[in-house]
Coordinates of C-alpha atoms in Angstrom, one line a residue:
M740 CA 140.5 5.9 -108.6
I741 CA 141.7 4.0 -111.7
R742 CA 143.1 7.2 -113.2
V743 CA 144.9 8.1 -110.0
A744 CA 146.3 4.6 -109.6
F745 CA 147.5 4.7 -113.2
A746 CA 149.1 8.0 -112.6
L747 CA 150.9 6.7 -109.5
I748 CA 152.1 3.5 -111.4
M749 CA 153.4 5.6 -114.3
A750 CA 155.1 8.0 -112.0
A751 CA 156.8 5.1 -110.2
L752 CA 158.0 3.6 -113.5
W753 CA 159.1 6.9 -115.2
G754 CA 159.9 9.1 -112.2
G755 CA 163.7 8.4 -112.5
C756 CA 163.7 9.8 -116.0
A757 CA 162.5 13.2 -114.9
P758 CA 165.3 15.9 -115.0
Q759 CA 163.8 17.5 -111.9
R760 CA 161.9 15.7 -109.2
S761 CA 159.3 17.3 -107.0
P762 CA 159.3 16.7 -103.2
F763 CA 156.5 14.2 -103.7
G764 CA 158.1 12.0 -106.3
G765 CA 157.9 11.8 -110.1
L766 CA 154.2 12.2 -110.7
S767 CA 154.8 15.6 -112.4
D768 CA 155.8 13.8 -115.6
V769 CA 152.3 12.3 -115.9
F770 CA 150.0 14.1 -113.5
D771 CA 149.9 17.3 -111.5
E772 CA 150.6 15.6 -108.2
R773 CA 150.4 18.8 -106.1
R774 CA 146.8 19.3 -107.2
L775 CA 146.1 15.6 -106.6
L776 CA 147.6 15.8 -103.1
E777 CA 145.7 19.0 -102.2
I778 CA 142.5 17.2 -103.1
Y779 CA 143.0 13.8 -101.5
I780 CA 145.6 14.8 -98.8
P781 CA 144.7 18.4 -98.1
T782 CA 146.6 18.5 -94.8
V783 CA 149.9 18.6 -96.7
N784 CA 149.5 22.3 -96.5
S785 CA 148.4 22.4 -92.8
A786 CA 149.6 25.2 -90.6
D787 CA 150.3 22.7 -87.9
E788 CA 153.8 21.4 -88.2
T789 CA 153.2 17.9 -86.9
C790 CA 150.1 17.4 -89.1
R791 CA 151.9 18.8 -92.1
N792 CA 155.0 16.6 -91.7
D793 CA 153.0 13.5 -91.1
S794 CA 150.8 14.3 -94.2
R795 CA 153.8 14.8 -96.4
F796 CA 155.4 11.6 -95.1
Y797 CA 152.1 9.9 -96.0
A798 CA 152.2 11.5 -99.5
H799 CA 155.8 10.4 -100.0
E800 CA 155.2 6.9 -98.9
L801 CA 152.2 6.7 -101.2
T802 CA 154.5 7.3 -104.2
Q803 CA 156.5 4.3 -103.0
F804 CA 153.4 2.2 -102.7
R805 CA 153.8 1.4 -99.1
I806 CA 151.0 -0.9 -98.0
W807 CA 149.9 1.4 -95.2
A808 CA 149.9 4.5 -97.3
T809 CA 148.1 2.8 -100.2
E810 CA 145.5 1.6 -97.7
M811 CA 145.1 5.1 -96.3
F812 CA 144.6 6.5 -99.8
D813 CA 142.3 3.6 -100.7
A814 CA 140.2 4.2 -97.5
S815 CA 139.6 7.8 -98.5
G816 CA 136.5 8.8 -100.5
K817 CA 136.7 9.8 -104.1
M818 CA 134.2 11.9 -106.0
P819 CA 130.7 10.6 -105.4
S820 CA 129.1 9.3 -108.5
G821 CA 125.4 10.1 -109.2
F822 CA 125.3 13.1 -106.9
L823 CA 122.8 14.8 -109.2
Y824 CA 120.6 11.7 -108.7
G825 CA 120.9 12.1 -105.0
S826 CA 123.8 9.9 -104.1
S827 CA 125.7 12.5 -102.1
H828 CA 128.0 10.4 -99.8
D829 CA 131.3 8.8 -100.6
L830 CA 132.1 7.3 -97.2
G831 CA 135.4 5.6 -98.2
N832 CA 136.2 2.6 -96.0
F833 CA 135.9 3.4 -92.3
D834 CA 137.4 0.1 -90.9
E835 CA 140.3 0.1 -93.3
C836 CA 141.3 3.6 -92.2
M837 CA 140.9 3.0 -88.5
E838 CA 143.1 -0.2 -88.6
I839 CA 146.1 1.6 -90.1
R840 CA 149.2 1.5 -87.9
V841 CA 152.7 2.8 -88.9
P842 CA 155.6 1.7 -86.7
R843 CA 157.6 4.9 -86.0
P844 CA 159.2 6.5 -82.9
V845 CA 156.0 8.5 -82.8
P846 CA 153.3 6.1 -84.1
L847 CA 151.2 7.2 -87.0
R848 CA 147.6 6.0 -87.0
G849 CA 144.8 6.4 -89.5
Q850 CA 142.1 8.9 -88.7
Y851 CA 138.7 8.9 -90.5
C852 CA 137.2 12.4 -91.2
L853 CA 133.9 13.0 -92.9
A854 CA 133.6 16.5 -94.4
Q855 CA 130.5 18.1 -95.7
F856 CA 130.6 20.4 -98.7
T857 CA 127.6 22.6 -99.4
V858 CA 127.3 24.4 -102.7
A859 CA 125.0 27.4 -103.1
P860 CA 124.1 28.2 -106.7
P861 CA 125.1 31.6 -108.0
A862 CA 122.7 34.5 -107.3
G863 CA 120.3 35.0 -110.1
T864 CA 120.1 31.4 -111.1
S865 CA 117.0 31.0 -113.3
L866 CA 114.3 28.6 -112.0
E867 CA 112.1 28.9 -115.1
H868 CA 111.6 25.1 -115.4
A869 CA 111.6 24.3 -111.7
S870 CA 109.1 21.5 -111.6
S871 CA 110.5 19.9 -114.8
Y872 CA 113.6 18.5 -113.1
Y873 CA 111.7 15.6 -111.6
E874 CA 108.6 15.4 -113.7
S875 CA 107.8 13.5 -116.9
D876 CA 108.6 16.6 -119.1
Y877 CA 112.2 16.5 -118.0
L878 CA 113.5 16.9 -121.5
R879 CA 112.0 20.4 -121.7
A880 CA 114.6 21.6 -119.2
S881 CA 117.5 19.3 -120.0
N882 CA 119.5 22.2 -121.4
D883 CA 119.2 24.4 -118.3
S884 CA 122.1 25.1 -116.0
M885 CA 123.0 22.5 -113.4
W886 CA 122.8 25.2 -110.8
A887 CA 119.1 25.5 -111.4
K888 CA 118.6 21.8 -110.6
L889 CA 120.6 22.2 -107.4
A890 CA 118.6 25.2 -106.4
V891 CA 115.3 23.5 -107.0
Y892 CA 116.1 20.4 -105.0
A893 CA 117.6 22.5 -102.2
Q894 CA 114.3 24.4 -101.8
D895 CA 111.9 21.5 -102.2
K896 CA 111.3 20.0 -98.7
T897 CA 110.0 16.7 -100.3
K898 CA 113.3 16.0 -102.0
G899 CA 116.8 15.2 -100.9
S900 CA 119.4 17.9 -101.4
R901 CA 121.6 17.7 -104.4
N902 CA 123.9 20.5 -103.3
E903 CA 125.3 18.7 -100.2
L904 CA 128.3 16.3 -100.7
Y905 CA 129.9 14.2 -98.0
F906 CA 133.5 13.2 -98.6
A907 CA 135.7 10.9 -96.4
F908 CA 139.3 11.6 -95.8
C909 CA 141.7 9.1 -94.2
L910 CA 144.5 11.2 -92.7
P911 CA 147.2 10.9 -90.1
S912 CA 145.8 11.1 -86.6
S913 CA 148.0 14.0 -85.7
C914 CA 145.7 16.2 -87.8
D915 CA 143.1 17.9 -85.8
Y916 CA 139.6 18.4 -87.3
R917 CA 140.3 22.1 -87.1
E918 CA 143.3 21.7 -89.4
L919 CA 141.3 19.8 -92.0
R920 CA 138.5 22.4 -91.8
S921 CA 141.0 25.3 -92.2
V922 CA 142.7 23.7 -95.2
L923 CA 139.5 22.7 -97.0
T924 CA 138.0 26.1 -96.4
H925 CA 141.1 27.7 -98.0
N926 CA 140.9 25.4 -100.9
A927 CA 137.2 26.0 -101.4
A928 CA 137.7 29.7 -101.5
I929 CA 139.2 29.2 -105.0
L930 CA 135.7 28.0 -106.2
N931 CA 133.8 30.8 -104.6
N932 CA 134.1 33.0 -107.6
R933 CA 131.4 30.8 -109.2
S934 CA 129.3 29.9 -106.2
D935 CA 129.1 30.0 -102.4
F936 CA 131.1 26.9 -101.4
Q937 CA 131.0 26.1 -97.7
V938 CA 132.8 23.4 -95.7
T939 CA 131.6 21.8 -92.5
V940 CA 134.0 19.8 -90.3
D941 CA 133.2 19.7 -86.6
V942 CA 134.5 17.8 -83.6
G943 CA 132.4 14.8 -84.4
S944 CA 133.6 14.6 -88.0
C945 CA 137.0 13.0 -87.2
Q946 CA 137.5 9.6 -85.4
A947 CA 140.7 7.8 -84.6
A948 CA 141.3 4.4 -82.9
T949 CA 142.2 5.6 -79.4
P950 CA 142.0 3.7 -76.1
T951 CA 138.6 3.8 -74.6
R952 CA 138.5 6.1 -71.6
Y953 CA 135.9 5.6 -68.9
T954 CA 134.6 8.5 -66.9
A955 CA 133.5 8.4 -63.3
G956 CA 129.9 8.2 -64.5
D957 CA 130.8 5.2 -66.7
V958 CA 132.4 3.4 -63.9
A959 CA 129.4 4.1 -61.5
F960 CA 127.0 2.8 -64.1
I961 CA 129.0 -0.4 -64.7
V962 CA 129.1 -1.0 -60.9
F963 CA 125.4 -0.5 -60.8
L964 CA 124.8 -3.0 -63.6
G965 CA 127.2 -5.5 -61.9
A966 CA 125.3 -5.1 -58.6
S967 CA 122.0 -5.5 -60.3
L968 CA 123.2 -8.7 -62.0
A969 CA 124.5 -10.0 -58.8
T970 CA 121.2 -9.3 -57.1
V971 CA 119.2 -11.1 -59.8
L972 CA 121.6 -14.1 -59.6
L973 CA 121.3 -14.3 -55.9
A974 CA 117.5 -14.0 -55.9
S975 CA 117.2 -16.5 -58.7
G976 CA 119.4 -19.0 -56.8
Y977 CA 117.4 -18.4 -53.7
E978 CA 114.1 -19.2 -55.4
M979 CA 115.5 -22.3 -57.1
A980 CA 117.0 -23.6 -53.9
L981 CA 113.6 -23.4 -52.2
T982 CA 112.2 -25.8 -54.7
R983 CA 113.9 -28.6 -52.8
D984 CA 112.2 -29.7 -49.6
S985 CA 115.6 -30.0 -47.8
N986 CA 116.1 -26.2 -48.2
R987 CA 112.8 -25.0 -46.9
H988 CA 114.5 -23.7 -43.7
W989 CA 116.3 -21.1 -45.8
R990 CA 113.0 -19.3 -46.6
L991 CA 113.0 -15.7 -45.5
M992 CA 110.3 -14.5 -43.2
G993 CA 107.5 -12.1 -44.1
K994 CA 108.1 -9.3 -46.7
R995 CA 111.7 -10.2 -47.1
H996 CA 110.7 -13.4 -49.1
E997 CA 108.4 -11.4 -51.4
L998 CA 111.1 -8.8 -51.9
A999 CA 113.7 -11.4 -52.8
L1000 CA 111.3 -12.9 -55.4
C1001 CA 110.9 -9.5 -57.0
F1002 CA 114.4 -9.8 -58.3
S1003 CA 114.2 -13.5 -59.2
L1004 CA 114.4 -14.3 -62.9
P1005 CA 112.2 -17.4 -62.8
S1006 CA 109.5 -15.6 -60.9
N1007 CA 109.5 -12.7 -63.3
V1008 CA 109.5 -14.9 -66.4
R1009 CA 106.4 -16.7 -65.0
K1010 CA 104.6 -13.4 -64.5
L1011 CA 105.5 -12.2 -68.0
T1012 CA 104.4 -15.4 -69.7
A1013 CA 101.3 -16.0 -67.6
Q1014 CA 98.1 -16.2 -69.6
G1015 CA 95.2 -14.8 -67.7
R1016 CA 91.7 -14.1 -69.0
N1017 CA 90.2 -10.6 -68.9
L1018 CA 86.6 -10.9 -67.5
D1019 CA 85.7 -7.5 -69.0
G1020 CA 86.2 -8.7 -72.6
L1021 CA 89.2 -6.6 -73.2
D1022 CA 91.5 -9.4 -74.5
C1023 CA 91.3 -7.9 -78.0
L1024 CA 93.3 -4.9 -76.8
A1025 CA 96.4 -7.1 -76.6
G1026 CA 96.1 -7.8 -80.3
M1027 CA 95.6 -4.1 -81.1
R1028 CA 98.7 -3.2 -79.1
V1029 CA 100.8 -5.8 -80.9
Y1030 CA 99.6 -4.7 -84.3
S1031 CA 100.2 -1.0 -83.5
M1032 CA 103.6 -1.8 -82.0
L1033 CA 104.7 -3.6 -85.1
L1034 CA 103.6 -0.8 -87.4
I1035 CA 105.4 1.8 -85.2
V1036 CA 108.6 -0.3 -85.2
L1037 CA 108.3 -0.4 -89.0
L1038 CA 107.8 3.3 -89.0
H1039 CA 110.9 4.0 -87.0
R1040 CA 112.9 1.7 -89.2
I1041 CA 111.7 3.7 -92.2
M1042 CA 112.7 6.9 -90.5
F1043 CA 116.2 5.8 -89.9
E1044 CA 116.5 4.3 -93.4
F1045 CA 115.4 7.5 -95.1
G1046 CA 117.6 9.6 -92.9
S1047 CA 120.7 7.7 -93.8
P1048 CA 122.9 7.9 -96.9
M1049 CA 121.3 6.3 -100.0
V1050 CA 122.4 5.6 -103.5
N1051 CA 118.9 5.8 -104.9
P1052 CA 117.0 8.6 -103.0
K1053 CA 115.1 9.4 -106.2
D1054 CA 113.2 6.1 -105.8
V1055 CA 112.4 7.1 -102.3
E1056 CA 111.2 10.5 -103.3
K1057 CA 108.7 8.9 -105.7
L1058 CA 107.1 7.2 -102.8
Y1059 CA 105.8 10.6 -101.5
T1060 CA 103.5 10.8 -104.6
Q1061 CA 102.1 7.2 -104.4
F1062 CA 98.8 6.5 -102.6
E1063 CA 99.7 3.0 -101.5
T1064 CA 102.6 4.3 -99.4
T1065 CA 100.4 6.9 -97.6
L1066 CA 100.0 4.9 -94.4
L1067 CA 103.7 4.3 -93.9
L1068 CA 104.9 7.8 -94.9
N1069 CA 102.3 9.3 -92.5
G1070 CA 103.3 6.8 -89.9
P1071 CA 103.6 9.3 -87.0
I1072 CA 99.9 9.3 -86.8
L1073 CA 100.0 5.7 -85.8
V1074 CA 101.2 6.7 -82.3
E1075 CA 97.8 8.1 -81.7
T1076 CA 96.5 4.5 -81.3
F1077 CA 98.7 4.1 -78.3
F1078 CA 97.5 7.4 -76.8
T1079 CA 93.9 6.3 -77.3
L1080 CA 94.5 2.8 -75.7
S1081 CA 96.3 4.4 -72.8
G1082 CA 93.5 6.9 -72.2
F1083 CA 90.9 4.1 -72.4
L1084 CA 92.6 1.7 -70.0
A1085 CA 93.6 4.4 -67.5
T1086 CA 90.1 5.8 -67.3
Y1087 CA 88.3 2.4 -67.3
L1088 CA 90.5 1.0 -64.6
M1089 CA 90.2 4.1 -62.5
L1090 CA 86.4 4.1 -62.8
G1091 CA 86.4 0.5 -61.7
E1092 CA 88.5 1.4 -58.7
L1093 CA 86.2 4.3 -57.8
Q1094 CA 83.2 2.1 -58.1
R1095 CA 84.6 -0.6 -55.9
K1096 CA 85.7 1.8 -53.2
K1097 CA 82.8 4.1 -53.4
G1098 CA 85.0 7.0 -54.5
R1099 CA 87.4 6.6 -51.6
V1100 CA 90.6 6.4 -53.7
Q1101 CA 93.9 7.8 -52.5
M1102 CA 94.8 10.0 -55.4
G1103 CA 98.3 10.5 -54.0
A1104 CA 98.9 6.8 -54.0
V1105 CA 97.7 6.6 -57.6
Y1106 CA 100.3 9.1 -58.8
L1107 CA 103.0 7.6 -56.6
H1108 CA 102.4 4.1 -58.1
R1109 CA 102.7 5.5 -61.6
V1110 CA 106.0 7.3 -60.9
V1111 CA 107.5 4.3 -59.1
R1112 CA 106.4 1.9 -61.8
M1113 CA 108.0 4.0 -64.6
T1114 CA 110.8 6.1 -63.4
P1115 CA 113.4 3.6 -62.1
T1116 CA 113.6 1.7 -65.4
Y1117 CA 113.5 4.9 -67.3
A1118 CA 116.4 6.3 -65.3
V1119 CA 118.5 3.2 -66.1
V1120 CA 118.0 3.7 -69.8
L1121 CA 118.8 7.4 -69.5
A1122 CA 122.0 6.5 -67.6
F1123 CA 123.0 4.1 -70.3
Y1124 CA 122.5 6.8 -73.0
C1125 CA 124.6 9.2 -70.9
T1126 CA 127.5 6.8 -70.4
L1127 CA 128.1 3.5 -72.2
L1128 CA 126.0 3.8 -75.4
V1129 CA 128.6 5.8 -77.4
K1130 CA 131.3 3.4 -76.5
L1131 CA 129.6 0.3 -77.9
G1132 CA 130.0 1.0 -81.6
S1133 CA 131.8 3.0 -84.3
G1134 CA 131.2 4.1 -87.9
P1135 CA 131.3 7.1 -90.2
F1136 CA 128.2 8.7 -88.5
W1137 CA 128.6 7.2 -85.1
Q1138 CA 129.9 10.3 -83.4
Q1139 CA 127.6 12.6 -85.4
R1140 CA 124.5 10.6 -84.5
V1141 CA 125.1 8.6 -81.3
G1142 CA 127.7 11.0 -79.9
L1143 CA 125.2 13.9 -80.5
E1144 CA 122.5 11.9 -78.7
Q1145 CA 124.8 11.5 -75.7
Q1146 CA 125.6 15.2 -75.6
R1147 CA 121.9 16.0 -75.6
C1148 CA 121.2 13.5 -72.8
L1149 CA 124.0 14.9 -70.7
A1150 CA 122.4 18.4 -71.2
S1151 CA 118.8 17.5 -70.5
W1152 CA 118.5 14.1 -68.7
W1153 CA 116.9 15.9 -65.7
A1154 CA 114.0 17.2 -68.0
N1155 CA 113.3 13.5 -68.9
L1156 CA 113.1 12.4 -65.3
L1157 CA 110.8 15.3 -64.5
Y1158 CA 108.7 14.5 -67.5
I1159 CA 108.9 17.9 -69.0
N1160 CA 111.3 17.3 -71.9
N1161 CA 108.6 18.0 -74.4
Y1162 CA 108.4 21.6 -73.2
V1163 CA 111.9 22.3 -71.8
N1164 CA 115.2 22.0 -73.7
T1165 CA 113.4 20.6 -76.7
D1166 CA 116.3 21.4 -79.0
Q1167 CA 118.4 19.1 -76.7
I1168 CA 115.9 16.4 -76.0
C1169 CA 117.4 13.2 -74.8
M1170 CA 116.2 10.1 -76.7
F1171 CA 113.9 11.7 -79.2
Q1172 CA 111.5 8.8 -78.8
S1173 CA 111.1 9.6 -75.1
W1174 CA 108.6 12.4 -75.9
Y1175 CA 105.8 9.7 -75.9
I1176 CA 106.5 8.7 -72.3
T1177 CA 106.5 12.3 -71.3
C1178 CA 103.2 13.0 -73.1
D1179 CA 101.6 9.9 -71.6
M1180 CA 102.7 11.1 -68.1
N1181 CA 101.4 14.6 -68.8
F1182 CA 98.0 13.2 -69.7
F1183 CA 97.9 10.9 -66.7
L1184 CA 98.2 13.8 -64.4
F1185 CA 94.6 14.8 -65.3
T1186 CA 93.2 11.3 -65.9
P1187 CA 92.3 10.5 -62.2
L1188 CA 90.5 13.9 -61.9
L1189 CA 88.6 13.4 -65.1
A1190 CA 87.7 9.8 -64.1
W1191 CA 86.4 11.1 -60.7
L1192 CA 84.3 13.7 -62.4
L1193 CA 82.9 11.1 -64.9
W1194 CA 82.1 8.8 -61.9
K1195 CA 80.6 11.5 -59.7
R1196 CA 78.9 13.7 -62.3
P1197 CA 78.7 11.8 -65.6
K1198 CA 77.0 14.5 -67.6
V1199 CA 79.3 17.2 -66.5
G1200 CA 82.3 14.9 -67.0
V1201 CA 81.3 14.0 -70.5
A1202 CA 80.8 17.7 -71.3
V1203 CA 84.2 18.6 -69.9
V1204 CA 86.0 15.9 -71.9
G1205 CA 84.1 16.9 -75.0
V1206 CA 85.2 20.6 -74.6
L1207 CA 88.8 19.5 -74.0
I1208 CA 88.7 17.4 -77.2
L1209 CA 87.4 20.3 -79.2
A1210 CA 89.9 22.7 -77.6
S1211 CA 92.8 20.4 -78.4
M1212 CA 91.8 20.2 -82.0
L1213 CA 91.4 24.0 -82.3
V1214 CA 94.8 24.7 -80.7
V1215 CA 96.4 22.4 -83.3
F1216 CA 94.5 24.1 -86.1
A1217 CA 95.4 27.6 -84.9
I1218 CA 99.1 26.9 -84.5
V1219 CA 99.4 25.1 -87.9
Y1220 CA 97.4 27.9 -89.6
V1221 CA 99.3 30.9 -88.0
N1222 CA 102.7 29.4 -88.4
K1223 CA 102.0 27.9 -91.9
M1224 CA 103.3 24.5 -90.8
D1225 CA 102.6 21.0 -92.0
A1226 CA 99.5 19.6 -90.3
M1227 CA 101.6 16.7 -89.0
F1228 CA 105.2 15.6 -88.8
M1229 CA 106.2 14.6 -92.3
L1230 CA 108.9 12.0 -93.0
Y1231 CA 110.9 13.9 -95.5
I1232 CA 114.5 13.0 -96.3
K1233 CA 115.8 16.4 -95.2
V1234 CA 113.8 16.2 -91.9
L1235 CA 114.9 12.7 -91.0
K1236 CA 118.6 13.6 -90.9
D1237 CA 118.0 15.1 -87.5
P1238 CA 114.3 15.1 -86.6
V1239 CA 114.9 16.9 -83.2
A1240 CA 116.2 20.0 -85.0
H1241 CA 113.0 20.4 -87.0
D1242 CA 110.5 23.0 -85.9
T1243 CA 107.5 20.8 -86.6
F1244 CA 108.9 18.1 -84.3
K1245 CA 109.4 20.6 -81.4
T1246 CA 106.3 22.8 -81.9
L1247 CA 103.7 20.4 -83.2
Y1248 CA 104.7 16.8 -82.7
I1249 CA 105.9 16.4 -79.0
P1250 CA 104.0 19.0 -76.9
G1251 CA 101.3 17.3 -74.8
H1252 CA 98.6 19.9 -75.6
M1253 CA 99.1 19.2 -79.3
R1254 CA 98.5 15.4 -78.9
G1255 CA 95.7 15.5 -76.3
S1256 CA 92.6 14.8 -78.5
S1257 CA 93.3 11.1 -79.2
Y1258 CA 94.0 10.5 -75.5
L1259 CA 90.8 12.2 -74.5
V1260 CA 88.9 10.1 -77.0
G1261 CA 90.3 7.1 -75.2
V1262 CA 89.1 8.7 -71.9
L1263 CA 85.6 9.1 -73.2
T1264 CA 85.6 5.6 -74.6
G1265 CA 86.8 4.2 -71.3
Y1266 CA 83.8 5.9 -69.6
I1267 CA 81.4 4.5 -72.2
K1268 CA 82.7 1.0 -71.6
H1269 CA 82.4 1.4 -67.8
A1270 CA 78.8 2.7 -68.2
M1271 CA 77.9 -0.3 -70.4
K1272 CA 79.4 -2.7 -67.8
E1273 CA 77.4 -1.1 -65.0
G1274 CA 74.2 -1.2 -67.2
S1275 CA 73.7 2.6 -67.3
A1276 CA 74.5 2.8 -71.1
K1277 CA 73.9 0.7 -74.2
L1278 CA 75.1 1.3 -77.7
P1279 CA 72.3 1.6 -80.3
K1280 CA 72.3 -1.2 -82.9
A1281 CA 73.0 1.4 -85.7
A1282 CA 76.1 2.5 -83.9
V1283 CA 77.3 -1.1 -83.6
R1284 CA 76.8 -1.7 -87.4
I1285 CA 78.6 1.5 -88.3
G1286 CA 81.4 0.5 -85.9
K1287 CA 81.8 -2.9 -87.6
W1288 CA 82.0 -1.3 -91.0
Q1289 CA 84.6 1.2 -89.8
V1290 CA 86.7 -1.5 -88.2
G1291 CA 86.4 -3.7 -91.3
G1292 CA 87.4 -0.8 -93.6
A1293 CA 90.3 0.1 -91.5
W1294 CA 91.6 -3.5 -91.5
A1295 CA 91.1 -3.6 -95.3
L1296 CA 93.3 -0.5 -95.7
L1297 CA 96.0 -1.9 -93.5

């Protein structure tokens, strides 16, 4: 940047002395401005006339040091430094680019484009010292070709790629992403005599400050939110008004009063903050839930952090070899705690209901209650993802990440509502974290039947659950072994750029039959707790001691 600025300044000072001036000013006396412009303003050679003219106007105004042109150049990325260390992104300045306005008969606006350059090392690159590029004997391979290091890091799934560069361009908004891709591809062809140099610029790569347009779906969702807010305000006002004796005559009769309180904010806050005591001694589960939830939130934060641009990925890569980071880097297994708790509570509560009603439980009502309790709120979140979410922010990766999420939701929201998105359209899964809700619903379909069997024929029920646990583990083993996959979803940098696109996520991580063992352990534990409560089972003292040591050891590790 300093060299370029120096060249521009010298050109401005000495340009008038040049016997022949180029169309872009007097940089030719000091610097090859054509090559400079082809690198930083590639669309000066665009096939589209409007884009080409605006780009050349920008280039000319840059030599005159116009504020807007200088800001546009300043907002563009330059060559990333430390890319062999893993710092592969030069994002420029997104906000500076998006704020550029040029008063003209046809206004010129800044447009931010993020291009990806992928370099494939030449065929036949020697990998003799492959492991030495990131081990202690690095000096042994320090004289090898740079291509060898790029090839090694591209193939190693535990490392971030060194052959992918992301470069920001701030260009006139009249230049379509296809124009930029065409010009960059043409320019990159010059380098292909040494390596395979590929350019990626797609529809989500370029963003300009355009007026927000609302679709019919957006408007419908906004109306729904407004109606919901109005309902809450009316119901809350109704409840607060009834606190005064003079307003008692306003009280609605029968079920209408209860229905109104369902939407009242004070009533719901009291329910959420009420502190009841569990007579079955299960209060400890609340603490376990909180602890698991905090760890899972931390895990997802790590996932997004590792999947985002970093200036020091080499430090992150070292974490994969350290024992003390094992828990966090294998964080996906923490979700199993929620499955176990869910299976335990669903079975224990169902067995209690069967015991109280002597087995006369309406199974249809059980399933209906589950669907009604979960689906409406779930549907509102899905609608938010499909409509307003993408309009609430901006940034270099906003369209590529959040925009992609919206596209996936528009393509497969129905699979989420049917709770089959872990088997159908898995490459277009809406809300990648929603797989858990679907798995939990998949498991619940069988829980009432297993609970009834455990209540009616305990020995047969225990045997069936045991066989299912064993079968679930064997299925996972077989699929991992046959497909030569990782035994679990690993949080590698390459994977976390887009977890949904990874085969391990789709094949191993989200299908219900691959996650059933932990839930079934919860089912079996729920039965044991119920049997102990009814007095038909008692844990041996040795088992209690072993359990205490296991719990203590687990807490010590955490």
